[in-house]
Amino acid sequence: IVVEGLNALPGISCITRKGAFYAFPNVSKTGWKAKKLASALLEDAGVALIGGPDFGVLGEGYIRLSYANSEENILRALERIEAFLKK
């Protein structure tokens, strides 16, 4: 549900990772820098994730989102991200 949900969001694309409990979607088409988007989502939408640049210089344009949580919380986070991006 995570990758499918992320791919349904405006400006976000994500591929399925094997053997991990996080997604690393590309957010470059949202118009936001990754770290600024991560900060804004935490402050304005209550969704905690990490900007890709925290994992190295090639991380710009990506965010890291853990899905080690309940399905209910994951769906709630996706809804909040969608509402934020559509503002």
Coordinates of N, CA and C in Angstrom, one line a residue, residues 15-69:
I15 N 9.6 3.4 -6.4 CA 9.7 2.0 -6.8 C 9.7 1.1 -5.5
T16 N 9.3 -0.1 -5.7 CA 9.3 -1.1 -4.6 C 10.7 -1.5 -4.2
R17 N 11.0 -1.4 -3.0 CA 12.3 -1.9 -2.4 C 12.2 -3.3 -1.9
K18 N 13.2 -4.0 -2.0 CA 13.1 -5.4 -1.5 C 13.9 -5.4 -0.2
G19 N 13.4 -6.1 0.8 CA 14.1 -6.3 2.1 C 14.2 -5.1 3.0
A20 N 13.3 -4.1 2.9 CA 13.5 -2.9 3.7 C 12.1 -2.5 4.2
F21 N 12.1 -1.7 5.3 CA 10.8 -1.2 5.8 C 10.7 0.3 5.6
Y22 N 11.3 0.8 4.5 CA 11.2 2.2 4.2 C 11.0 2.3 2.7
A23 N 10.5 3.5 2.3 CA 10.4 3.8 0.9 C 11.2 5.1 0.7
F24 N 11.8 5.2 -0.5 CA 12.6 6.3 -0.8 C 12.1 7.0 -2.1
P25 N 10.9 7.6 -2.0 CA 10.3 8.2 -3.2 C 11.0 9.4 -3.7
N26 N 10.9 9.6 -5.0 CA 11.4 10.8 -5.7 C 10.3 11.9 -5.6
V27 N 10.7 13.0 -5.1 CA 9.8 14.1 -4.9 C 10.2 15.4 -5.7
S28 N 11.1 15.2 -6.6 CA 11.7 16.4 -7.4 C 10.6 17.1 -8.2
K29 N 9.6 16.4 -8.6 CA 8.5 17.0 -9.4 C 7.5 17.7 -8.6
T30 N 7.6 17.8 -7.2 CA 6.7 18.5 -6.4 C 7.0 20.0 -6.3
G31 N 8.2 20.3 -6.8 CA 8.7 21.7 -6.7 C 9.3 22.0 -5.3
W32 N 9.5 21.1 -4.5 CA 10.2 21.2 -3.2 C 11.6 20.6 -3.2
K33 N 12.5 21.2 -2.4 CA 13.7 20.6 -2.1 C 13.4 19.5 -1.0
A34 N 14.1 18.4 -1.0 CA 13.8 17.3 -0.2 C 13.8 17.6 1.3
K35 N 14.8 18.3 1.8 CA 14.9 18.6 3.2 C 13.8 19.6 3.7
K36 N 13.5 20.6 2.8 CA 12.5 21.6 3.1 C 11.1 20.9 3.1
L37 N 10.9 20.0 2.2 CA 9.6 19.2 2.2 C 9.5 18.4 3.4
A38 N 10.5 17.7 3.8 CA 10.5 16.9 5.0 C 10.1 17.8 6.3
S39 N 10.8 18.9 6.4 CA 10.5 19.8 7.5 C 9.1 20.3 7.5
A40 N 8.6 20.7 6.3 CA 7.3 21.3 6.1 C 6.2 20.2 6.4
L41 N 6.4 19.0 6.0 CA 5.5 17.9 6.3 C 5.4 17.6 7.8
L42 N 6.5 17.7 8.5 CA 6.5 17.5 9.9 C 5.8 18.6 10.6
E43 N 6.1 19.8 10.2 CA 5.5 21.0 10.9 C 4.0 21.2 10.6
D44 N 3.7 21.1 9.3 CA 2.3 21.4 8.8 C 1.4 20.2 8.8
A45 N 1.9 19.0 8.6 CA 1.0 17.8 8.4 C 1.2 16.8 9.5
G46 N 2.2 16.9 10.3 CA 2.5 16.0 11.4 C 3.0 14.6 10.9
V47 N 3.7 14.6 9.7 CA 4.2 13.4 9.2 C 5.8 13.5 9.2
A48 N 6.4 12.5 9.9 CA 7.8 12.5 10.1 C 8.5 11.7 9.1
L49 N 9.4 12.3 8.3 CA 10.2 11.6 7.4 C 11.5 12.3 7.3
I50 N 12.4 11.8 6.5 CA 13.8 12.4 6.4 C 14.1 12.7 5.0
G51 N 14.7 13.9 4.8 CA 15.2 14.3 3.5 C 16.3 13.5 2.9
G52 N 16.3 13.1 1.7 CA 17.3 12.3 1.1 C 18.7 12.8 1.2
P53 N 19.0 14.1 1.2 CA 20.3 14.6 1.4 C 21.0 14.2 2.7
D54 N 20.2 13.8 3.7 CA 20.8 13.3 4.9 C 21.5 12.0 4.7
F55 N 21.3 11.3 3.6 CA 21.9 10.1 3.3 C 23.0 10.2 2.2
G56 N 23.3 11.4 1.8 CA 24.4 11.7 0.9 C 24.0 12.6 -0.2
V57 N 25.0 13.1 -1.0 CA 24.7 14.2 -2.0 C 23.8 13.7 -3.1
L58 N 23.7 12.4 -3.3 CA 22.8 12.0 -4.4 C 21.4 11.8 -3.9
G59 N 21.1 12.2 -2.7 CA 19.8 12.0 -2.1 C 18.8 13.2 -2.4
E60 N 19.4 14.3 -2.9 CA 18.5 15.4 -3.3 C 17.4 15.0 -4.2
G61 N 16.2 15.4 -3.9 CA 15.0 15.0 -4.7 C 14.3 13.8 -4.2
Y62 N 14.8 13.3 -3.1 CA 14.2 12.1 -2.5 C 13.9 12.3 -1.0
I63 N 12.9 11.6 -0.5 CA 12.7 11.6 1.0 C 12.6 10.1 1.4
R64 N 12.9 9.9 2.7 CA 12.8 8.5 3.2 C 11.7 8.4 4.2
L65 N 10.8 7.4 3.9 CA 9.6 7.3 4.7 C 9.6 5.8 5.3
S66 N 9.6 5.7 6.6 CA 9.5 4.3 7.2 C 8.0 3.9 7.1
Y67 N 7.8 2.6 6.8 CA 6.5 2.1 6.9 C 6.4 0.9 7.9
A68 N 7.2 1.0 9.0 CA 7.2 0.1 10.1 C 6.1 0.6 11.1
N69 N 4.9 0.5 10.6 CA 3.8 1.1 11.4 C 2.5 0.3 11.0

